[in-house]
Amino acid sequence: MGDRRPGHGRYAHIEREQRWLCDAVPAGAEPVCSILDRYIDETRLRLRRSESSEGVVYKLGQKVRAVATDPEMVSLTNIYLSAGEHAALLALPAAELHKTRSHVEWCGRTLAVDRFLGRLAGLVLAEVELAPGDAHLERPPWALRDVTNDDRFSGGTLARASDEAIAELLGQRDRPTR
């Protein structure tokens, strides 16, 4: 029958991301889409609405971390939804994140750059998908610091962050590290 635990089984795949805090969207980044994520309360589920020039995509995803306290590597399972299915799930209580996504090239890779809106306005994160055995990339010159293993910058944590925690995170843009 196979492994039927969350984050396991034939539909789950490993997602490993390296993430950087930025002070702005870098020059040359190409806009891709607008994303509204809803992190459903008391679960590891994310309901996503992504709108681009190609249309709207609805997804329900589950992210199960390999290490509970480290957001770098997760087992991800996604299912694509119809507009009606998405609308039905909007009734579930959730914390929201709204962002615009752009793409930029760095070290021969395509990085996603997310500019957050609403309560998180001013926060910009860049990320790249890595294979499980890949070394981390060097910090792009337009990034302030690597926040890959800092749980405060993961989507679910950001969506549920207090106003005080958000102010602290936004203040860190002024403190680059090498």
Short mmCIF file of C-alpha atoms in Angstrom, two decimals:
data_model
loop_
_atom_site.label_atom_id
_atom_site.label_comp_id
_atom_site.label_asym_id
_atom_site.label_seq_id
_atom_site.Cartn_x
_atom_site.Cartn_y
_atom_site.Cartn_z
CA MET A 1 0.00 0.00 0.00
CA GLY A 2 2.93 2.39 0.49
CA ASP A 3 3.66 5.10 3.00
CA ARG A 4 0.49 7.13 3.62
CA ARG A 5 1.88 9.59 6.17
CA PRO A 6 1.79 13.35 5.41
CA GLY A 7 4.77 14.32 3.27
CA HIS A 8 5.31 10.78 2.00
CA GLY A 9 4.03 8.70 -0.86
CA ARG A 10 4.27 8.92 -4.60
CA TYR A 11 2.78 12.42 -4.95
CA ALA A 12 5.13 14.15 -2.51
CA HIS A 13 8.44 15.56 -3.71
CA ILE A 14 11.38 17.19 -1.95
CA GLU A 15 11.64 20.96 -2.24
CA ARG A 16 14.82 22.62 -1.01
CA GLU A 17 15.11 26.41 -1.15
CA GLN A 18 17.83 28.90 -0.40
CA ARG A 19 16.46 32.30 0.57
CA TRP A 20 17.89 35.84 0.87
CA LEU A 21 16.60 39.03 2.43
CA CYS A 22 16.75 41.96 -0.01
CA ASP A 23 16.15 45.67 0.36
CA ALA A 24 14.38 45.91 -3.04
CA VAL A 25 13.52 43.91 -6.14
CA PRO A 26 16.78 43.81 -8.14
CA ALA A 27 17.16 45.67 -11.42
CA GLY A 28 16.36 43.48 -14.39
CA ALA A 29 13.84 41.29 -12.54
CA GLU A 30 10.91 40.34 -14.76
CA PRO A 31 7.40 40.39 -13.20
CA VAL A 32 5.77 36.97 -13.30
CA CYS A 33 2.62 36.84 -11.16
CA SER A 34 0.62 38.02 -8.19
CA ILE A 35 0.15 35.45 -5.41
CA LEU A 36 -2.33 35.23 -2.56
CA ASP A 37 -1.44 32.49 -0.08
CA ARG A 38 -3.73 31.39 2.74
CA TYR A 39 -2.07 29.31 5.46
CA ILE A 40 -4.96 27.33 6.90
CA ASP A 41 -5.08 27.51 10.69
CA GLU A 42 -3.85 24.49 12.70
CA THR A 43 -2.55 22.70 9.57
CA ARG A 44 0.47 22.51 7.23
CA LEU A 45 -1.81 23.39 4.30
CA ARG A 46 -1.46 26.38 1.99
CA LEU A 47 -4.22 27.49 -0.38
CA ARG A 48 -2.71 29.49 -3.28
CA ARG A 49 -4.18 31.74 -5.95
CA SER A 50 -1.59 32.75 -8.54
CA GLU A 51 -2.52 35.19 -11.32
CA SER A 52 -0.33 35.90 -14.34
CA SER A 53 -0.78 36.95 -17.95
CA GLU A 54 -1.50 33.27 -18.66
CA GLY A 55 -4.47 33.16 -16.27
CA VAL A 56 -5.24 32.08 -12.73
CA VAL A 57 -3.96 28.89 -11.08
CA TYR A 58 -5.39 27.51 -7.84
CA LYS A 59 -3.45 25.03 -5.69
CA LEU A 60 -3.73 23.34 -2.34
CA GLY A 61 -0.33 22.38 -1.00
CA GLN A 62 1.01 20.61 2.04
CA LYS A 63 4.57 21.23 3.22
CA VAL A 64 6.06 18.78 5.71
CA ARG A 65 9.50 19.79 6.96
CA ALA A 66 12.37 17.32 7.02
CA VAL A 67 13.49 19.01 10.27
CA ALA A 68 10.63 20.64 12.19
CA THR A 69 12.54 23.86 13.00
CA ASP A 70 14.27 24.31 9.61
CA PRO A 71 12.34 25.66 6.60
CA GLU A 72 15.09 24.85 4.05
CA MET A 73 13.85 21.41 2.99
CA VAL A 74 10.26 20.20 2.86
CA SER A 75 8.29 17.40 1.34
CA LEU A 76 5.70 19.12 -0.85
CA THR A 77 2.44 17.73 -2.15
CA ASN A 78 0.28 19.91 -4.42
CA ILE A 79 -3.11 19.42 -5.99
CA TYR A 80 -4.52 21.80 -8.57
CA LEU A 81 -8.02 23.07 -7.94
CA SER A 82 -10.89 24.52 -9.95
CA ALA A 83 -12.09 28.04 -9.13
CA GLY A 84 -15.12 26.52 -7.39
CA GLU A 85 -13.01 24.19 -5.26
CA HIS A 86 -10.76 27.10 -4.31
CA ALA A 87 -13.79 29.24 -3.41
CA ALA A 88 -15.18 26.46 -1.18
CA LEU A 89 -11.89 26.25 0.76
CA LEU A 90 -11.84 30.03 1.35
CA ALA A 91 -14.31 29.43 4.19
CA LEU A 92 -11.54 27.83 6.27
CA PRO A 93 -9.85 30.15 8.80
CA ALA A 94 -6.39 31.13 7.57
CA ALA A 95 -3.60 33.70 7.75
CA GLU A 96 -2.96 35.47 4.44
CA LEU A 97 0.12 36.58 2.56
CA HIS A 98 -0.06 38.68 -0.59
CA LYS A 99 2.99 39.14 -2.80
CA THR A 100 4.15 39.82 -6.31
CA ARG A 101 6.74 37.50 -7.84
CA SER A 102 9.45 38.35 -10.34
CA HIS A 103 12.26 36.28 -11.81
CA VAL A 104 15.91 37.26 -12.13
CA GLU A 105 18.96 35.30 -13.29
CA TRP A 106 21.87 34.70 -10.89
CA CYS A 107 24.75 32.21 -11.13
CA GLY A 108 23.06 30.52 -14.10
CA ARG A 109 19.86 29.93 -12.09
CA THR A 110 16.43 31.56 -12.11
CA LEU A 111 15.63 33.12 -8.74
CA ALA A 112 12.11 34.01 -7.63
CA VAL A 113 11.92 37.44 -6.00
CA ASP A 114 8.86 38.08 -3.84
CA ARG A 115 7.79 41.62 -2.92
CA PHE A 116 5.29 41.40 -0.09
CA LEU A 117 2.20 43.60 0.19
CA GLY A 118 -0.18 44.55 2.99
CA ARG A 119 1.18 44.18 6.53
CA LEU A 120 4.49 42.93 5.12
CA ALA A 121 4.93 45.82 2.65
CA GLY A 122 8.61 46.57 2.29
CA LEU A 123 9.75 42.97 2.73
CA VAL A 124 11.53 41.46 -0.29
CA LEU A 125 12.85 37.89 -0.37
CA ALA A 126 14.66 36.06 -3.16
CA GLU A 127 14.80 32.28 -3.37
CA VAL A 128 16.16 29.53 -5.55
CA GLU A 129 15.31 25.83 -5.65
CA LEU A 130 18.25 23.54 -4.99
CA ALA A 131 18.59 19.80 -5.40
CA PRO A 132 19.12 17.94 -2.11
CA GLY A 133 22.89 17.62 -2.65
CA ASP A 134 23.55 21.08 -4.15
CA ALA A 135 25.80 23.54 -2.32
CA HIS A 136 24.29 26.88 -1.38
CA LEU A 137 24.84 29.66 -3.90
CA GLU A 138 26.88 32.70 -2.95
CA ARG A 139 24.91 35.75 -1.88
CA PRO A 140 23.80 37.88 -4.84
CA PRO A 141 25.28 41.40 -4.68
CA TRP A 142 21.79 42.90 -4.37
CA ALA A 143 20.82 40.67 -1.42
CA LEU A 144 21.44 41.71 2.18
CA ARG A 145 21.89 38.31 3.79
CA ASP A 146 21.04 34.63 3.63
CA VAL A 147 17.92 33.75 5.65
CA THR A 148 17.54 30.16 4.41
CA ASN A 149 17.40 28.57 7.84
CA ASP A 150 15.68 31.47 9.63
CA ASP A 151 12.12 30.28 10.26
CA ARG A 152 10.92 33.86 10.71
CA PHE A 153 11.15 34.25 6.92
CA SER A 154 9.11 31.15 5.99
CA GLY A 155 5.68 31.74 4.47
CA GLY A 156 3.53 30.37 7.27
CA THR A 157 5.50 32.20 9.94
CA LEU A 158 5.33 35.48 7.99
CA ALA A 159 1.58 35.13 7.48
CA ARG A 160 1.02 34.70 11.22
CA ALA A 161 3.64 37.20 12.44
CA SER A 162 2.68 39.86 14.96
CA ASP A 163 3.05 43.54 14.10
CA GLU A 164 6.09 43.67 16.42
CA ALA A 165 7.76 40.69 14.71
CA ILE A 166 7.14 42.26 11.29
CA ALA A 167 8.67 45.57 12.41
CA GLU A 168 11.76 43.69 13.61
CA LEU A 169 12.10 41.79 10.32
CA LEU A 170 11.72 44.95 8.26
CA GLY A 171 14.34 46.65 10.44
CA GLN A 172 16.84 43.93 9.54
CA ARG A 173 17.00 45.22 5.99
CA ASP A 174 19.29 47.93 7.33
CA ARG A 175 21.82 45.42 8.66
CA PRO A 176 23.54 43.61 5.79
CA THR A 177 26.05 40.84 6.53
CA ARG A 178 28.77 39.35 4.41
#
